[in-house]
Short mmCIF file of C-alpha atoms and ligand atoms in Angstrom, two decimals:
data_model
loop_
_atom_site.label_atom_id
_atom_site.label_comp_id
_atom_site.label_asym_id
_atom_site.label_seq_id
_atom_site.Cartn_x
_atom_site.Cartn_y
_atom_site.Cartn_z
CA MET A 1 6.29 -4.89 23.88
CA ASN A 2 7.69 -1.57 25.15
CA ILE A 3 9.96 -0.21 22.45
CA LEU A 4 12.35 2.72 22.67
CA ILE A 5 12.89 4.47 19.50
CA THR A 6 15.72 7.17 19.55
CA GLY A 7 15.84 10.19 17.43
CA GLY A 8 12.11 9.72 16.46
CA ALA A 9 11.33 13.42 16.10
CA GLY A 10 13.84 13.48 13.06
CA PHE A 11 13.34 12.65 9.38
CA ILE A 12 13.44 8.82 9.21
CA GLY A 13 12.67 8.38 12.96
CA SER A 14 9.29 10.27 12.61
CA HIS A 15 8.17 7.80 9.54
CA VAL A 16 9.40 4.87 11.83
CA VAL A 17 7.48 6.02 15.08
CA ARG A 18 4.30 6.65 13.07
CA ARG A 19 4.55 3.11 11.33
CA PHE A 20 5.13 1.37 14.64
CA VAL A 21 2.31 3.21 16.66
CA THR A 22 -0.32 2.82 14.00
CA ASN A 23 0.63 -0.65 12.83
CA TYR A 24 1.19 -2.16 16.29
CA PRO A 25 -1.51 -1.10 18.91
CA ASP A 26 -0.45 -3.75 21.26
CA TYR A 27 3.00 -2.22 21.48
CA HIS A 28 3.87 0.69 23.46
CA ILE A 29 6.30 3.24 21.57
CA TYR A 30 8.63 5.43 23.61
CA ASN A 31 10.23 8.06 21.42
CA LEU A 32 13.31 9.64 22.99
CA ASP A 33 14.68 12.54 21.38
CA ALA A 34 16.72 15.62 22.35
CA LEU A 35 14.93 17.98 19.81
CA THR A 36 18.21 19.26 18.34
CA TYR A 37 17.84 21.54 15.27
CA ALA A 38 17.03 18.42 13.49
CA GLY A 39 14.27 17.15 15.86
CA ASN A 40 10.59 18.52 15.34
CA LEU A 41 7.53 17.37 17.13
CA GLU A 42 5.50 18.90 14.30
CA ASN A 43 6.52 15.67 12.43
CA LEU A 44 4.41 13.61 14.70
CA ARG A 45 1.24 15.76 15.25
CA ASP A 46 -1.08 13.25 13.79
CA ILE A 47 -0.08 10.51 16.24
CA GLU A 48 0.90 12.47 19.49
CA ASP A 49 -2.35 11.77 21.15
CA TYR A 50 -2.43 7.79 20.55
CA PRO A 51 -2.53 5.87 23.83
CA ASN A 52 0.44 3.52 22.86
CA TYR A 53 2.79 6.58 22.29
CA THR A 54 4.82 8.59 24.60
CA PHE A 55 7.59 11.16 23.77
CA LEU A 56 10.58 11.45 26.05
CA LYS A 57 12.63 14.54 25.76
CA GLY A 58 16.08 13.63 26.67
CA ASP A 59 19.74 13.20 25.57
CA ILE A 60 21.61 9.99 24.66
CA LEU A 61 24.49 11.32 26.25
CA ASP A 62 22.79 11.54 29.65
CA ALA A 63 23.40 7.99 30.97
CA PRO A 64 21.52 8.56 34.39
CA PHE A 65 18.41 9.73 32.46
CA LEU A 66 18.64 6.49 30.11
CA ASN A 67 19.03 4.38 33.27
CA GLN A 68 15.84 6.03 34.68
CA ILE A 69 13.74 5.17 31.61
CA PHE A 70 14.98 1.78 31.17
CA GLU A 71 14.09 1.16 34.80
CA LYS A 72 10.78 2.61 34.50
CA TYR A 73 9.62 1.30 31.18
CA LYS A 74 11.57 -2.01 30.90
CA PHE A 75 11.97 -1.78 27.25
CA ASP A 76 12.10 -4.97 25.07
CA GLY A 77 13.60 -3.46 22.16
CA VAL A 78 15.75 -0.45 21.07
CA ILE A 79 15.62 1.03 17.54
CA HIS A 80 18.47 3.39 17.52
CA LEU A 81 18.18 6.43 15.13
CA ALA A 82 19.23 9.24 17.03
CA ALA A 83 22.47 10.88 15.34
CA GLU A 84 24.08 13.88 14.10
CA SER A 85 23.38 13.03 10.30
CA HIS A 86 24.59 15.78 7.94
CA VAL A 87 28.09 15.48 6.40
CA ASP A 88 28.58 19.11 5.84
CA ARG A 89 28.09 19.82 9.55
CA SER A 90 30.46 16.98 10.50
CA ILE A 91 33.27 18.75 8.50
CA THR A 92 32.58 22.14 10.39
CA ASP A 93 32.00 20.37 13.73
CA PRO A 94 33.33 16.91 13.99
CA LEU A 95 33.11 16.56 17.86
CA SER A 96 29.51 16.85 18.20
CA PHE A 97 29.40 13.68 15.91
CA VAL A 98 31.80 11.82 18.02
CA ARG A 99 29.63 12.84 21.09
CA THR A 100 26.16 11.93 19.68
CA ASN A 101 27.08 9.14 17.34
CA ILE A 102 29.74 7.36 19.18
CA ILE A 103 29.58 8.11 22.94
CA GLY A 104 25.59 8.33 22.84
CA THR A 105 25.40 4.98 21.17
CA VAL A 106 27.81 3.47 23.71
CA ASN A 107 25.82 4.86 26.51
CA LEU A 108 22.70 3.08 25.08
CA LEU A 109 24.78 -0.13 24.49
CA ASN A 110 25.83 -0.17 28.33
CA ILE A 111 22.37 0.36 29.47
CA SER A 112 20.84 -2.18 27.30
CA ARG A 113 23.51 -4.62 28.13
CA ASP A 114 23.00 -4.12 31.93
CA PHE A 115 19.18 -4.30 31.80
CA TRP A 116 19.20 -7.30 29.61
CA LYS A 117 21.82 -9.23 31.52
CA GLU A 118 19.61 -11.75 33.21
CA LYS A 119 17.16 -12.34 30.21
CA LYS A 120 18.22 -11.69 26.73
CA ASP A 121 15.56 -13.69 25.00
CA ASN A 122 13.37 -11.70 22.70
CA LYS A 123 15.30 -8.47 23.25
CA ARG A 124 16.83 -6.67 20.31
CA PHE A 125 19.17 -3.69 19.87
CA TYR A 126 18.56 -2.41 16.44
CA HIS A 127 21.16 0.11 15.36
CA ILE A 128 20.28 2.02 12.09
CA SER A 129 23.40 2.93 10.03
CA THR A 130 24.36 4.16 6.69
CA ASP A 131 25.90 3.11 3.51
CA GLU A 132 28.60 5.90 3.85
CA VAL A 133 30.49 3.70 6.21
CA TYR A 134 31.89 1.61 3.08
CA GLY A 135 33.48 4.80 1.70
CA SER A 136 33.20 5.73 -1.90
CA LEU A 137 32.82 3.51 -5.19
CA GLY A 138 34.53 4.27 -8.48
CA ALA A 139 32.36 3.81 -11.69
CA ASP A 140 31.59 0.05 -10.95
CA GLY A 141 30.53 -2.12 -8.19
CA MET A 142 28.06 -2.11 -5.33
CA PHE A 143 28.30 -2.30 -1.50
CA THR A 144 27.51 -5.67 -0.12
CA GLU A 145 27.44 -6.57 3.48
CA GLU A 146 30.90 -7.93 3.14
CA THR A 147 32.54 -4.64 1.81
CA PRO A 148 35.21 -3.38 4.16
CA TYR A 149 34.60 -0.24 6.08
CA ASP A 150 36.37 2.87 4.61
CA PRO A 151 34.75 5.92 5.88
CA ASN A 152 35.86 9.40 4.41
CA SER A 153 33.95 11.98 6.37
CA PRO A 154 33.76 12.72 10.13
CA TYR A 155 30.20 11.70 9.91
CA SER A 156 30.63 8.41 8.33
CA ALA A 157 33.68 7.73 10.45
CA SER A 158 31.36 8.30 13.53
CA LYS A 159 28.93 6.00 12.06
CA ALA A 160 31.35 3.22 11.38
CA SER A 161 32.75 3.71 14.93
CA SER A 162 29.25 3.26 16.48
CA ASP A 163 28.71 0.10 14.08
CA HIS A 164 31.90 -1.62 15.47
CA PHE A 165 30.88 -0.93 18.96
CA VAL A 166 27.38 -2.54 18.48
CA ARG A 167 29.15 -5.43 17.02
CA ALA A 168 31.86 -5.48 19.76
CA TYR A 169 28.89 -5.60 22.46
CA GLY A 170 27.56 -8.60 20.57
CA GLU A 171 30.82 -10.41 20.63
CA THR A 172 31.85 -9.30 24.06
CA TYR A 173 28.62 -9.32 26.13
CA GLY A 174 26.31 -11.21 24.05
CA LEU A 175 24.12 -8.44 23.26
CA PRO A 176 21.40 -9.32 20.65
CA TYR A 177 21.63 -6.73 17.94
CA VAL A 178 20.73 -6.35 14.25
CA ILE A 179 22.44 -3.39 12.14
CA THR A 180 21.15 -2.05 8.68
CA ASN A 181 23.18 0.11 6.45
CA CYS A 182 20.77 2.30 4.35
CA SER A 183 21.46 4.51 1.32
CA ASN A 184 20.19 8.19 0.81
CA ASN A 185 16.56 8.53 1.84
CA TYR A 186 14.21 11.31 0.80
CA GLY A 187 10.67 12.11 1.19
CA PRO A 188 8.35 14.32 3.65
CA ASN A 189 9.85 15.83 6.67
CA HIS A 190 13.35 15.75 5.37
CA PHE A 191 15.18 18.71 6.90
CA PRO A 192 15.91 21.25 4.09
CA GLU A 193 19.73 21.06 4.65
CA LYS A 194 19.91 17.85 2.63
CA LEU A 195 20.08 18.03 -1.24
CA ILE A 196 16.40 17.27 -2.49
CA PRO A 197 14.44 19.26 0.28
CA LEU A 198 17.02 22.20 0.17
CA PHE A 199 16.56 22.41 -3.51
CA VAL A 200 12.78 22.04 -3.27
CA ASN A 201 12.72 25.02 -0.89
CA ASN A 202 15.22 27.14 -3.06
CA ILE A 203 13.10 26.43 -6.26
CA ILE A 204 9.98 27.71 -4.33
CA GLU A 205 11.91 30.74 -3.08
CA ASN A 206 13.62 31.33 -6.56
CA LYS A 207 17.03 31.08 -4.80
CA PRO A 208 20.22 29.52 -6.48
CA LEU A 209 20.59 25.70 -6.52
CA PRO A 210 24.12 25.26 -5.30
CA VAL A 211 25.40 22.09 -6.88
CA TYR A 212 28.86 20.95 -5.46
CA GLY A 213 31.61 20.52 -7.78
CA ASP A 214 30.82 19.25 -11.21
CA GLY A 215 27.74 17.64 -10.11
CA LYS A 216 28.62 14.30 -11.33
CA TYR A 217 28.61 12.58 -7.90
CA THR A 218 26.23 9.69 -7.60
CA ARG A 219 23.67 8.70 -4.76
CA ASP A 220 21.23 5.72 -4.55
CA TRP A 221 18.00 7.19 -3.41
CA LEU A 222 15.21 5.50 -1.41
CA PHE A 223 11.88 6.71 -0.38
CA VAL A 224 11.80 7.29 3.43
CA LYS A 225 8.45 5.13 3.91
CA ASP A 226 10.21 2.15 2.11
CA HIS A 227 13.07 2.42 4.63
CA ALA A 228 10.65 2.59 7.56
CA ALA A 229 8.95 -0.75 6.08
CA ALA A 230 12.47 -2.29 5.85
CA ILE A 231 13.13 -1.46 9.57
CA ASP A 232 9.78 -2.89 10.59
CA LEU A 233 10.76 -6.07 8.88
CA VAL A 234 14.18 -6.36 10.31
CA PHE A 235 13.15 -5.47 13.61
CA HIS A 236 10.64 -8.48 13.55
CA LYS A 237 12.25 -10.83 11.28
CA GLY A 238 16.00 -10.08 11.06
CA LYS A 239 18.49 -12.66 12.21
CA ASN A 240 20.27 -11.88 15.49
CA ARG A 241 23.95 -10.55 14.89
CA GLU A 242 23.32 -9.91 11.05
CA THR A 243 23.86 -6.79 9.00
CA TYR A 244 21.38 -5.91 6.13
CA ASN A 245 21.96 -3.34 3.39
CA ILE A 246 19.02 -1.31 2.46
CA GLY A 247 18.68 0.60 -0.89
CA GLY A 248 16.50 1.37 -3.89
CA PHE A 249 18.60 0.19 -6.87
CA ASN A 250 18.06 3.68 -7.85
CA GLU A 251 21.33 5.51 -8.76
CA TRP A 252 21.16 9.13 -9.83
CA GLN A 253 24.01 11.61 -10.82
CA ASN A 254 23.28 14.76 -8.77
CA ILE A 255 22.90 16.92 -11.79
CA GLU A 256 20.63 14.74 -13.46
CA LEU A 257 18.46 14.34 -10.41
CA VAL A 258 18.45 18.14 -10.00
CA LYS A 259 17.43 18.76 -13.48
CA LEU A 260 14.34 16.16 -12.89
CA LEU A 261 13.57 17.91 -9.94
CA CYS A 262 13.57 21.25 -11.73
CA ARG A 263 11.21 19.83 -14.42
CA LEU A 264 8.79 18.57 -11.93
CA MET A 265 8.87 21.83 -9.88
CA ASP A 266 8.25 23.74 -12.92
CA GLU A 267 5.29 21.69 -13.72
CA LYS A 268 3.86 21.76 -10.21
CA LEU A 269 4.22 25.59 -9.89
CA ASN A 270 3.05 26.30 -13.37
CA ARG A 271 6.14 27.90 -14.36
CA PRO A 272 7.48 27.85 -17.92
CA ALA A 273 9.64 24.92 -18.73
CA GLY A 274 13.25 25.69 -17.87
CA THR A 275 12.83 28.25 -15.28
CA SER A 276 14.16 26.30 -12.29
CA GLU A 277 16.99 25.06 -14.25
CA LYS A 278 18.31 28.56 -14.68
CA LEU A 279 18.98 28.58 -10.88
CA ILE A 280 21.59 25.84 -11.05
CA THR A 281 24.86 27.31 -9.80
CA TYR A 282 28.03 25.21 -9.42
CA VAL A 283 29.73 26.03 -6.17
CA ARG A 284 32.80 24.86 -4.30
CA ASP A 285 33.00 21.11 -3.81
CA ARG A 286 32.45 19.32 -0.39
CA PRO A 287 35.90 18.48 1.03
CA GLY A 288 36.57 14.61 0.85
CA HIS A 289 33.35 14.45 -1.23
CA ASP A 290 32.62 10.60 -1.87
CA LEU A 291 32.06 9.91 -5.57
CA ARG A 292 29.57 7.30 -5.62
CA TYR A 293 27.31 5.11 -3.48
CA ALA A 294 25.39 2.21 -4.66
CA ILE A 295 23.74 -0.51 -2.42
CA ASP A 296 23.33 -4.34 -3.33
CA ALA A 297 20.08 -4.76 -1.33
CA SER A 298 19.74 -8.38 -2.50
CA LYS A 299 20.30 -10.01 0.85
CA ILE A 300 17.30 -8.37 2.43
CA ASN A 301 15.47 -9.00 -0.62
CA ARG A 302 16.20 -12.62 -0.71
CA GLU A 303 16.08 -13.46 3.13
CA LEU A 304 13.54 -11.25 4.16
CA GLY A 305 11.30 -10.56 1.01
CA TRP A 306 11.68 -6.76 1.28
CA LYS A 307 11.62 -4.35 -1.98
CA PRO A 308 10.89 -0.67 -2.50
CA SER A 309 7.23 -0.09 -3.25
CA VAL A 310 7.45 3.14 -5.11
CA THR A 311 9.59 4.22 -8.16
CA PHE A 312 11.77 7.34 -7.97
CA GLU A 313 9.34 9.39 -10.19
CA GLN A 314 6.43 8.38 -7.86
CA GLY A 315 8.36 9.17 -4.80
CA LEU A 316 9.66 12.41 -5.72
CA GLU A 317 6.28 13.56 -6.92
CA LEU A 318 4.85 12.50 -3.50
CA THR A 319 7.67 14.59 -1.83
CA ILE A 320 7.23 17.67 -4.05
CA ASP A 321 3.51 17.54 -3.36
CA TRP A 322 4.00 17.29 0.58
CA TYR A 323 6.40 20.22 0.59
CA LEU A 324 3.93 22.22 -1.44
CA GLU A 325 1.05 21.24 0.76
CA ASN A 326 3.18 22.01 3.98
CA GLN A 327 4.57 25.38 3.47
CA GLU A 328 3.86 26.14 7.20
CA TRP A 329 6.17 23.45 8.22
CA LEU A 330 8.95 24.55 5.79
CA ASP A 331 8.36 28.26 7.16
CA HIS A 332 8.73 27.09 10.78
CA VAL A 333 11.93 25.02 10.01
CA THR A 334 13.74 27.63 7.80
CA SER A 335 13.32 30.46 10.47
CA GLY A 336 15.82 31.25 13.16
CA ASP A 337 19.12 29.24 13.33
CA TYR A 338 18.50 27.90 9.69
CA GLN A 339 19.27 31.20 8.18
CA GLU A 340 22.52 31.50 10.02
CA TYR A 341 23.50 28.13 9.00
CA TYR A 342 22.57 28.77 5.31
CA GLU A 343 24.74 32.05 5.31
CA LYS A 344 27.88 30.22 6.74
CA MET A 345 27.48 27.32 4.33
CA TYR A 346 26.68 28.96 1.30
CA LYS A 347 27.79 32.40 1.14
P1 NAD B 401 17.84 13.74 11.27
O1 NAD B 401 18.99 14.44 11.49
O2 NAD B 401 16.66 13.98 10.73
O3 NAD B 401 17.30 13.23 12.93
C1 NAD B 401 18.06 12.82 13.99
C2 NAD B 401 17.09 12.89 15.18
O4 NAD B 401 18.07 12.54 16.37
C3 NAD B 401 16.64 14.33 15.51
O5 NAD B 401 15.30 14.29 15.92
C4 NAD B 401 17.56 14.92 16.55
O6 NAD B 401 16.85 15.62 17.62
C5 NAD B 401 18.00 13.43 17.41
N1 NAD B 401 19.14 13.76 18.15
C6 NAD B 401 20.20 14.10 17.72
N2 NAD B 401 21.32 14.05 18.82
C7 NAD B 401 20.60 13.57 19.83
C8 NAD B 401 21.00 13.09 21.17
N3 NAD B 401 22.27 13.39 21.61
N4 NAD B 401 20.12 12.60 21.84
C9 NAD B 401 18.82 12.29 21.47
N5 NAD B 401 18.33 12.62 20.45
C10 NAD B 401 19.12 13.17 19.45
O7 NAD B 401 18.50 12.22 10.81
P2 NAD B 401 17.68 11.23 9.88
O8 NAD B 401 18.06 11.58 8.67
O9 NAD B 401 16.44 10.79 10.17
O10 NAD B 401 18.67 9.93 10.23
C11 NAD B 401 18.40 9.00 11.16
C12 NAD B 401 19.31 7.90 11.28
O11 NAD B 401 19.43 7.21 10.23
C13 NAD B 401 20.67 8.39 11.65
O12 NAD B 401 21.30 7.51 12.62
C14 NAD B 401 21.47 8.32 10.40
O13 NAD B 401 22.83 8.13 10.45
C15 NAD B 401 20.81 7.16 9.66
N6 NAD B 401 20.70 7.05 8.31
C16 NAD B 401 20.11 8.31 7.54
C17 NAD B 401 20.07 8.25 6.18
C18 NAD B 401 19.53 9.53 5.43
O14 NAD B 401 19.56 9.42 4.12
N7 NAD B 401 18.99 10.41 6.01
C19 NAD B 401 20.55 7.29 5.39
C20 NAD B 401 21.01 6.02 6.07
C21 NAD B 401 21.02 6.02 7.51
O1 DAU B 402 23.97 7.58 2.07
C1 DAU B 402 23.21 7.74 3.24
C2 DAU B 402 23.56 9.29 3.77
O2 DAU B 402 22.99 10.09 2.90
C3 DAU B 402 23.09 9.41 5.18
O3 DAU B 402 23.78 8.54 5.96
C4 DAU B 402 23.18 10.91 5.66
O4 DAU B 402 22.55 11.01 6.88
C5 DAU B 402 22.51 11.67 4.66
O5 DAU B 402 22.83 13.17 4.89
C6 DAU B 402 23.14 11.43 3.25
O6 DAU B 402 24.38 12.06 2.94
P1 DAU B 402 24.75 12.59 1.66
O7 DAU B 402 25.89 13.50 1.91
O8 DAU B 402 24.73 11.78 0.55
O9 DAU B 402 23.53 13.70 1.44
P2 DAU B 402 23.16 15.20 1.09
O10 DAU B 402 21.86 15.35 0.84
O11 DAU B 402 23.95 16.13 2.06
O12 DAU B 402 23.97 15.24 -0.34
C7 DAU B 402 23.82 14.35 -1.38
C8 DAU B 402 24.54 14.78 -2.71
O13 DAU B 402 24.13 16.13 -3.05
C9 DAU B 402 25.93 14.77 -2.28
O14 DAU B 402 26.80 14.30 -3.37
C10 DAU B 402 26.43 16.35 -2.08
C11 DAU B 402 25.53 17.06 -2.98
N1 DAU B 402 24.99 18.41 -2.48
C12 DAU B 402 24.49 18.50 -1.27
C13 DAU B 402 23.98 19.53 -0.88
C14 DAU B 402 23.36 19.86 0.67
C15 DAU B 402 25.16 19.33 -3.28
O15 DAU B 402 25.58 19.37 -4.41
N2 DAU B 402 24.77 20.53 -2.89
C16 DAU B 402 24.14 20.63 -1.62
O16 DAU B 402 23.91 21.88 -1.30
#
């Protein structure tokens, strides 16, 4: 099989690429990535010389380029992760989310539809989406696959739109697809604009930890390698035209998570207990901030047998260790444009 993975130089994509390249030597994995600020080939140094791996630098907005690579490599499957992924950036620049997340996805759908027109058997368009399309929960309840879409941020609106397009191509053109909607991921290679890696980096550098609003917002956290394992399973065993929710049954209020992180970091850095907590600073809230996400992942568990393999404490410790051992990676990604972004966002 020739498989196209888009966004494979990003956080989740790099874990998916590694898993497929190492677990399936008979497949050839093509990683298509535009290398935006979030894409980083350092994430894949360990597998870049594998004979069944090829990196293709390109933009999913570039339809002629997509056409060329489909023609050349005759992909059997697409696992689509390329996206603008940060909610705060979508608030300052919604149009780049419309371009990549909606138009880019429709480009890929068009090409897949055209190339797979004659023979759809064993073809699969796998769209990676988010739980944010379901909007915000109150104190109770969980998102199931039947929860109506109700996105609140430009990011989640663009992802919801792309999900609708994927389903529409299934209905209209018979495109074989599968969609998963996952909760918040964390783990190695996470770009330090998102809560956990940003706070790990700031604790190392003794910088303030900017908690939005009252810190009572709740997210459902999943270790990134468990997400990659779920993607592997759904790609191979998921039913055509189905949606599966993926999540860790692991809800944390932001402030409680930050306190746990501070405690673990103090231990790892041999600082007196309570040192990092003093860095917590409450800052202006994110506009349209969703109160709570919680994924009901019972369908994927029941039908495909997937469940997370690590507890949150284990995953968080693995993550912190990775950042402490990969200071060079952090230094590289936090140089240059990152400083400008940080100043604009937090000062
Ligand atoms: P990321 O921002 O770390 O990586 C995105 C990757 O896409 C980068 O490598 C970037 O260079 C590439 N890219 C961006 N625009 C592109 C374009 N126009 N053409 C080609 N490549 C482009 O994102 P992530 O956190 O790894 O998320 C990956 C996917 O998973 C996204 O679709 C996101 O919506 C979804 N998702 C993320 C989470 C999460 O917690 N991070 C949870 C659920 C779903
Ligand atoms: O739920 C899945 C989604 O999770 C993915 O689709 C997105 O791509 C991913 O970015 C993530 O979105 P969130 O907005 O939930 O993640 P983020 O890490 O940006 O924020 C997590 C929570 O922490 C949220 O309530 C906002 C808060 N926060 C975040 C930052 C960056 C802060 O309090 N301070 C911060 O500086």
